[in-house]
Every structure is written in C-alpha cells, then in structure tokens.
Amino acid sequence: LIDRLLVSEGYAQHLFHFWADLLRVQSRANGGQGDMTSKPYLEHVKKRIRENMPYDVFARELLTAQGKAWDNPAIGYYMRDLGMPLDNLSNTMRVFLGTRIECAQCHNHPFDKWTQMQFYQMAAFTFPLETNFTGIAAQDETLKLKREAEKKPELKSATQNFGRIFENLGDFVRYSKVQAVPARLLKLPHDYKYDDAKPHDVISPATMLGDKVKCEPTGETVKAFAEWMTSPRNPRFTTVIVNRLWKKVFGLGLIEPVDELFDNTVAMNPALLKHLEQLMIASRYDVKAFLRVLYNTKAYQSE
C-alpha cells in the first residue's frame, strides 16, 4: 500500500502542499502582476515532485535560476520576493538551513551569534540577481527608434504619442526575468555603526558557517552560493530537511522549532537524527525513498 500510494498522483498533490507552504508559493504573486511567473512556477514545483527530483538538485535549481519565465519557470523562487533581495536571502536561510538571520539585517543579532556584516556578506552572493518585469519598451531596437525620432523636430507631432504606444505594447508582451548583473554591488547601509567597516562600503560574498567560501562580487557568486548551501558538508542543510520530513510524518520535529537552529541546539534523539542524516545522504537526497523508510517503521504504523 505504501509503495502504491508513493507513486500516485495523490502523493504528488499532497507533497506539493508541503513545498508550496515552505517556499511561500503564490498563485497570484506581486499584486497580480506575477501571474505570468506564479502559475508556471507552481506547475514547475509540481513537475519536480512527480519526477522525484533529488532534494539537493531541486534546491540548486531554484537558487541558480535565471532567465525568462517561459524558459526557466524556476525563476519564480526569486520573483516571489520581487525587488527585495535581502528578504529573499533571509527566507533562503530559513527554508534551507533552518537559520533565522533577518534580525542581523539592521544590527548584530540580539539572540544569536550572527553579525550585521555576516548578513551582508551572505546577501552579497545573490544580490547581483536582478528581478524585474519587462516588455517591448525595454527592447534595444524599439528604444533606438524612439530616440532617433525624438531628435527630428519635424517628427515631434508624430512622436508625442510614442509613450502611450509603448505603454500599451508593454502591457501586451510583458514578461518577467531574473538575470545576473555583475555591476550590481551590495553596499553597507548608511547607518552601519560597527568598527569592521564603514557605511556604504562594497561587500564581497563570504559564508557564515560551514566551508569557507569567498568570492569577488560577480554574477558567478550565485553558483558558488548554491553549491555551498546544498553540500552534504553544510552543517545544517541535511539536518533541516530530514527534521522537516520527520515532522511531516510524525507531527513533531526532532528539533523544534524546525526553522530556528542554534549552535547549541540538541535534538530530542541525537542518535536518531544522525542516522536520518546519513540515510538522506546515502539515498542521494531521494525524498520519496526517505519517506518510504519512515512510513514503513513500526513507530509510524503504531496506533
């Protein structure tokens, strides 16, 4: 019965609700403007669940997603936080590492060890990614035509309606995209008050835990960030997903809350958690195989 249910469409729909909640998927994101992104993204997540894409591959796909919505619907992960790259970084850390660093955006974290500098160093990995909606008005050839026409006095009367035309055409062919802009550099806020840097200093990416990864602030930092995040050596990546899935099956995580880990956090059953982490890594992050083990335990089948 377990095997039959795990290959059913019901399983895919059931697990989709789990991921939609975790990833904050919206069917109408960004005040309705995001329909062109939200719906393909929603279907993309469902597709990956049906394919049983390994969890680490799925996470890397989301974290490195770039392009236009119809070519790569995974960009919905970044479009969900349109124009809010710092908030997106906070959510990424919570979702995949169970670590809350949003307080460190404005000052050193009052309840954890993270500093404001570490927050900005982490955010610098994905900050080069630009999220936007665009359309025909943003295309080089049409802009060139408009600029050339405006230079000719005899065409002034004919070009005065160009703006309205572009607006209407832009609405018709509008689309969303995510792209790396190497010149887009993250700077410290104007009110940065600590001794290790000055306000408005440009920040280079650096990891805050696990393997030390440092890079120059370019578009390639996103790939380095995703590989660091999803590595089995990352001290929290595997822990967080097995704890989330254990809670999904049994109703209570071995660590609670599931998205607020500290260095001194101790699981209810440390040996069990360690075993589950090894199981997930050995199965190459196959979520369905992992759940099959949990559903077949005597603990799960006990009344």
Coordinates of C-alpha atoms in Angstrom, one line a residue:
L1 CA 0.0 0.0 0.0
I2 CA 2.8 2.4 0.9
D3 CA 4.6 1.8 -2.4
R4 CA 1.3 2.2 -4.4
L5 CA 0.5 5.5 -2.7
L6 CA 4.0 6.9 -3.2
V7 CA 3.7 6.5 -7.0
S8 CA 0.2 8.0 -7.1
E9 CA -0.9 11.5 -8.1
G10 CA -2.3 11.9 -4.6
Y11 CA 1.2 11.7 -3.2
A12 CA 2.4 14.5 -5.6
Q13 CA -0.5 16.7 -4.7
H14 CA -0.1 16.1 -1.0
L15 CA 3.7 16.8 -1.1
F16 CA 3.0 19.9 -3.2
H17 CA 1.1 21.5 -0.4
F18 CA 4.2 20.8 1.9
W19 CA 6.5 22.6 -0.6
A20 CA 4.1 25.3 -1.5
D21 CA 3.9 26.3 2.1
L22 CA 7.6 26.1 2.7
L23 CA 8.5 28.0 -0.4
R24 CA 5.7 30.5 0.0
V25 CA 4.3 29.7 -3.5
Q26 CA 1.6 32.1 -4.6
S27 CA -0.8 31.6 -7.5
R28 CA -1.0 35.4 -7.9
A29 CA 2.2 36.9 -6.7
N30 CA 3.3 40.6 -6.8
G31 CA -0.2 42.0 -6.7
G32 CA -1.4 40.1 -9.7
Q33 CA 1.4 41.2 -12.0
G34 CA 3.2 37.9 -11.3
D35 CA 0.6 35.6 -13.0
M36 CA 3.0 35.1 -15.8
T37 CA 5.6 33.8 -13.3
S38 CA 3.5 32.4 -10.5
K39 CA 1.5 29.8 -12.5
P40 CA 4.4 28.4 -14.4
Y41 CA 6.4 28.3 -11.2
L42 CA 3.6 26.5 -9.4
E43 CA 3.4 23.9 -12.1
H44 CA 7.2 23.6 -12.2
V45 CA 7.3 22.7 -8.5
K46 CA 4.6 20.0 -9.1
K47 CA 6.5 18.6 -12.0
R48 CA 9.7 18.3 -10.0
I49 CA 7.7 16.4 -7.3
R50 CA 6.3 14.0 -9.8
E51 CA 9.8 13.4 -11.2
N52 CA 11.1 12.9 -7.7
M53 CA 14.0 15.2 -8.4
P54 CA 16.6 14.8 -5.6
Y55 CA 16.2 17.5 -3.0
D56 CA 19.7 18.9 -3.3
V57 CA 19.3 19.2 -7.1
F58 CA 15.9 20.8 -6.7
A59 CA 17.3 23.4 -4.2
R60 CA 20.3 24.2 -6.5
E61 CA 17.9 24.7 -9.4
L62 CA 15.9 27.2 -7.5
L63 CA 18.9 29.1 -6.1
T64 CA 20.7 29.4 -9.5
A65 CA 17.5 30.1 -11.6
Q66 CA 18.0 32.8 -14.2
G67 CA 16.3 33.7 -17.5
K68 CA 12.8 34.4 -18.7
A69 CA 9.7 32.9 -17.2
W70 CA 8.8 30.7 -20.2
D71 CA 12.4 29.4 -20.5
N72 CA 13.0 28.8 -16.8
P73 CA 9.9 28.8 -14.5
A74 CA 12.2 28.2 -11.5
I75 CA 12.9 31.9 -11.5
G76 CA 9.6 32.1 -9.6
Y77 CA 11.7 31.5 -6.5
Y78 CA 13.4 34.9 -6.8
M79 CA 10.4 36.6 -8.4
R80 CA 8.4 35.7 -5.2
D81 CA 10.5 38.5 -3.5
L82 CA 10.5 40.9 -6.4
G83 CA 12.8 43.8 -5.7
M84 CA 13.6 42.5 -2.1
P85 CA 16.9 40.6 -2.4
L86 CA 17.7 41.0 1.3
D87 CA 14.3 39.5 2.3
N88 CA 14.9 36.7 -0.2
L89 CA 18.2 35.9 1.4
S90 CA 16.6 35.7 4.9
N91 CA 14.0 33.3 3.6
T92 CA 16.5 31.2 1.8
M93 CA 18.5 30.8 5.1
R94 CA 15.3 29.9 7.0
V95 CA 14.0 27.4 4.4
F96 CA 17.1 25.5 3.6
L97 CA 19.3 26.0 6.7
G98 CA 16.7 26.5 9.4
T99 CA 18.5 29.6 10.5
R100 CA 16.9 33.0 11.1
I101 CA 19.2 35.9 10.3
E102 CA 16.7 38.5 9.4
C103 CA 17.4 40.4 12.7
A104 CA 21.0 40.8 11.6
Q105 CA 19.9 42.9 8.6
C106 CA 19.7 46.0 10.7
H107 CA 22.1 45.2 13.6
N108 CA 24.0 42.4 15.2
H109 CA 21.6 39.6 16.1
P110 CA 20.4 40.0 19.6
F111 CA 19.7 36.3 20.3
D112 CA 22.3 34.6 18.1
K113 CA 25.9 35.0 17.1
W114 CA 25.4 36.4 13.6
T115 CA 26.6 39.9 12.9
Q116 CA 25.3 42.5 10.5
M117 CA 28.4 42.2 8.5
Q118 CA 27.8 38.4 8.1
F119 CA 24.3 39.1 6.9
Y120 CA 25.6 41.4 4.2
Q121 CA 28.4 39.0 3.2
M122 CA 25.8 36.3 2.7
A123 CA 23.4 38.6 0.8
A124 CA 26.2 39.6 -1.5
F125 CA 26.2 36.1 -3.1
T126 CA 22.7 36.6 -4.6
F127 CA 22.5 40.4 -4.7
P128 CA 23.7 40.5 -8.4
L129 CA 20.5 38.8 -9.4
E130 CA 18.1 41.4 -10.7
T131 CA 14.3 40.6 -10.7
N132 CA 12.0 42.6 -12.9
F133 CA 9.1 42.7 -15.3
T134 CA 9.8 44.0 -18.8
G135 CA 8.3 44.2 -22.2
I136 CA 8.7 45.6 -25.7
A137 CA 9.6 49.1 -24.3
A138 CA 12.7 47.6 -22.9
Q139 CA 14.0 46.2 -26.2
D140 CA 17.0 48.0 -27.7
E141 CA 15.7 48.3 -31.2
T142 CA 12.4 49.9 -30.2
L143 CA 14.1 52.3 -27.8
K144 CA 16.6 53.3 -30.6
L145 CA 13.7 54.0 -32.9
K146 CA 12.1 56.2 -30.3
R147 CA 15.3 58.2 -29.6
E148 CA 16.1 58.8 -33.3
A149 CA 12.5 60.0 -33.9
E150 CA 12.7 62.4 -31.0
K151 CA 15.8 64.0 -32.4
K152 CA 14.0 65.2 -35.5
P153 CA 11.8 68.4 -35.0
E154 CA 9.7 67.6 -38.0
L155 CA 8.6 64.3 -36.3
K156 CA 7.7 65.9 -33.0
S157 CA 4.0 65.8 -33.5
A158 CA 4.2 62.2 -34.8
T159 CA 6.3 61.0 -31.8
Q160 CA 4.4 62.6 -29.0
N161 CA 2.2 59.5 -28.7
F162 CA 5.2 57.1 -28.6
G163 CA 5.0 56.9 -24.8
R164 CA 1.4 55.7 -24.8
I165 CA 2.1 53.2 -27.6
F166 CA 5.0 51.7 -25.7
E167 CA 2.9 51.5 -22.6
N168 CA 0.2 49.6 -24.3
L169 CA 2.5 47.3 -26.2
G170 CA 4.5 46.8 -23.0
D171 CA 1.3 45.6 -21.2
F172 CA 0.6 43.2 -24.1
V173 CA 4.0 41.5 -24.2
R174 CA 5.2 42.0 -20.7
Y175 CA 7.2 39.2 -19.2
S176 CA 9.4 38.5 -16.1
K177 CA 13.0 37.6 -15.9
V178 CA 15.9 37.2 -13.5
Q179 CA 19.4 37.9 -14.6
A180 CA 22.8 38.4 -13.0
V181 CA 24.1 42.0 -13.3
P182 CA 27.8 41.9 -12.2
A183 CA 27.8 45.7 -11.8
R184 CA 25.1 45.4 -9.2
L185 CA 27.1 45.5 -6.0
L186 CA 25.9 45.3 -2.4
K187 CA 26.9 48.1 -0.1
L188 CA 26.5 48.5 3.7
P189 CA 23.6 50.7 4.8
H190 CA 24.2 54.4 5.6
D191 CA 23.7 53.8 9.3
Y192 CA 26.2 50.9 9.7
K193 CA 27.8 51.5 13.1
Y194 CA 30.4 48.8 13.7
D195 CA 34.2 49.1 13.6
D196 CA 34.9 46.5 10.9
A197 CA 33.7 48.6 8.0
K198 CA 32.2 52.0 7.1
P199 CA 28.8 52.9 5.8
H200 CA 28.4 52.4 2.0
D201 CA 31.4 50.1 1.8
V202 CA 31.1 47.5 -1.0
I203 CA 30.8 44.0 0.5
S204 CA 32.3 40.8 -1.0
P205 CA 30.5 37.5 -0.5
A206 CA 31.6 35.2 2.3
T207 CA 29.9 32.2 4.0
M208 CA 28.8 32.5 7.7
L209 CA 29.1 28.8 8.6
G210 CA 30.5 25.5 7.2
D211 CA 33.0 25.6 4.5
K212 CA 34.7 29.0 4.0
V213 CA 33.7 30.3 0.6
K214 CA 34.8 33.8 -0.5
C215 CA 34.5 35.3 -4.0
E216 CA 34.6 38.6 -5.8
P217 CA 31.1 40.2 -6.2
T218 CA 30.2 39.0 -9.7
G219 CA 27.3 37.1 -11.3
E220 CA 29.1 33.8 -10.7
T221 CA 28.7 34.1 -7.0
V222 CA 25.2 32.6 -7.2
K223 CA 26.6 29.2 -8.3
A224 CA 29.1 29.2 -5.5
F225 CA 26.4 30.0 -3.0
A226 CA 24.1 27.2 -4.3
E227 CA 26.9 24.6 -4.2
W228 CA 27.9 25.7 -0.6
M229 CA 24.2 25.6 0.5
T230 CA 23.4 22.2 -0.8
S231 CA 26.6 20.4 0.0
P232 CA 26.4 17.3 2.3
R233 CA 29.2 19.1 4.3
N234 CA 27.0 22.0 5.1
P235 CA 26.3 21.6 8.8
R236 CA 22.6 22.4 8.5
F237 CA 21.3 21.6 5.0
T238 CA 20.7 17.9 5.6
T239 CA 19.7 18.3 9.2
V240 CA 16.9 20.7 8.3
I241 CA 15.3 18.7 5.5
V242 CA 15.3 15.4 7.5
N243 CA 13.9 17.2 10.5
R244 CA 11.1 18.8 8.4
L245 CA 10.2 15.5 6.8
W246 CA 10.2 13.7 10.2
K247 CA 7.8 16.3 11.4
K248 CA 5.6 16.0 8.4
V249 CA 5.3 12.2 9.0
F250 CA 5.1 12.2 12.8
G251 CA 3.7 15.6 13.6
L252 CA 6.6 16.7 15.8
G253 CA 10.2 17.5 14.8
L254 CA 13.2 16.0 16.5
I255 CA 14.2 19.7 16.7
E256 CA 11.6 22.3 17.4
P257 CA 11.1 24.9 16.1
V258 CA 12.2 23.3 12.8
D259 CA 13.4 26.6 11.4
E260 CA 15.3 28.1 14.3
L261 CA 18.6 26.2 14.8
F262 CA 21.4 27.4 17.0
D263 CA 24.9 26.1 17.6
N264 CA 23.8 24.6 20.9
T265 CA 20.6 23.1 19.6
V266 CA 20.2 19.5 20.7
A267 CA 17.7 17.1 19.1
M268 CA 15.3 15.1 21.2
N269 CA 17.1 12.0 20.0
P270 CA 20.5 12.9 18.7
A271 CA 21.4 9.4 17.6
L272 CA 18.2 9.1 15.5
L273 CA 18.8 12.5 13.9
K274 CA 22.3 11.5 12.9
H275 CA 21.0 8.2 11.5
L276 CA 18.4 10.1 9.4
E277 CA 21.0 12.5 8.1
Q278 CA 23.2 9.5 7.0
L279 CA 20.2 7.9 5.4
M280 CA 19.3 11.0 3.4
I281 CA 22.9 11.4 2.1
A282 CA 23.2 7.7 1.3
S283 CA 19.9 7.9 -0.7
R284 CA 21.3 10.9 -2.6
Y285 CA 18.5 13.1 -1.3
D286 CA 15.8 11.0 -2.7
V287 CA 12.8 12.3 -0.7
K288 CA 10.4 9.5 -1.8
A289 CA 12.9 6.8 -0.7
F290 CA 13.4 8.6 2.6
L291 CA 9.7 8.9 3.3
R292 CA 9.3 5.2 2.3
V293 CA 11.6 4.3 5.2
L294 CA 9.7 6.4 7.7
Y295 CA 6.3 5.1 6.6
N296 CA 7.5 1.5 7.0
T297 CA 8.7 1.9 10.6
K298 CA 6.9 0.3 13.4
A299 CA 6.8 3.8 15.1
Y300 CA 4.8 5.2 12.2
Q301 CA 2.5 2.2 12.0
S302 CA 1.8 2.1 15.7
E303 CA -1.5 3.4 16.9

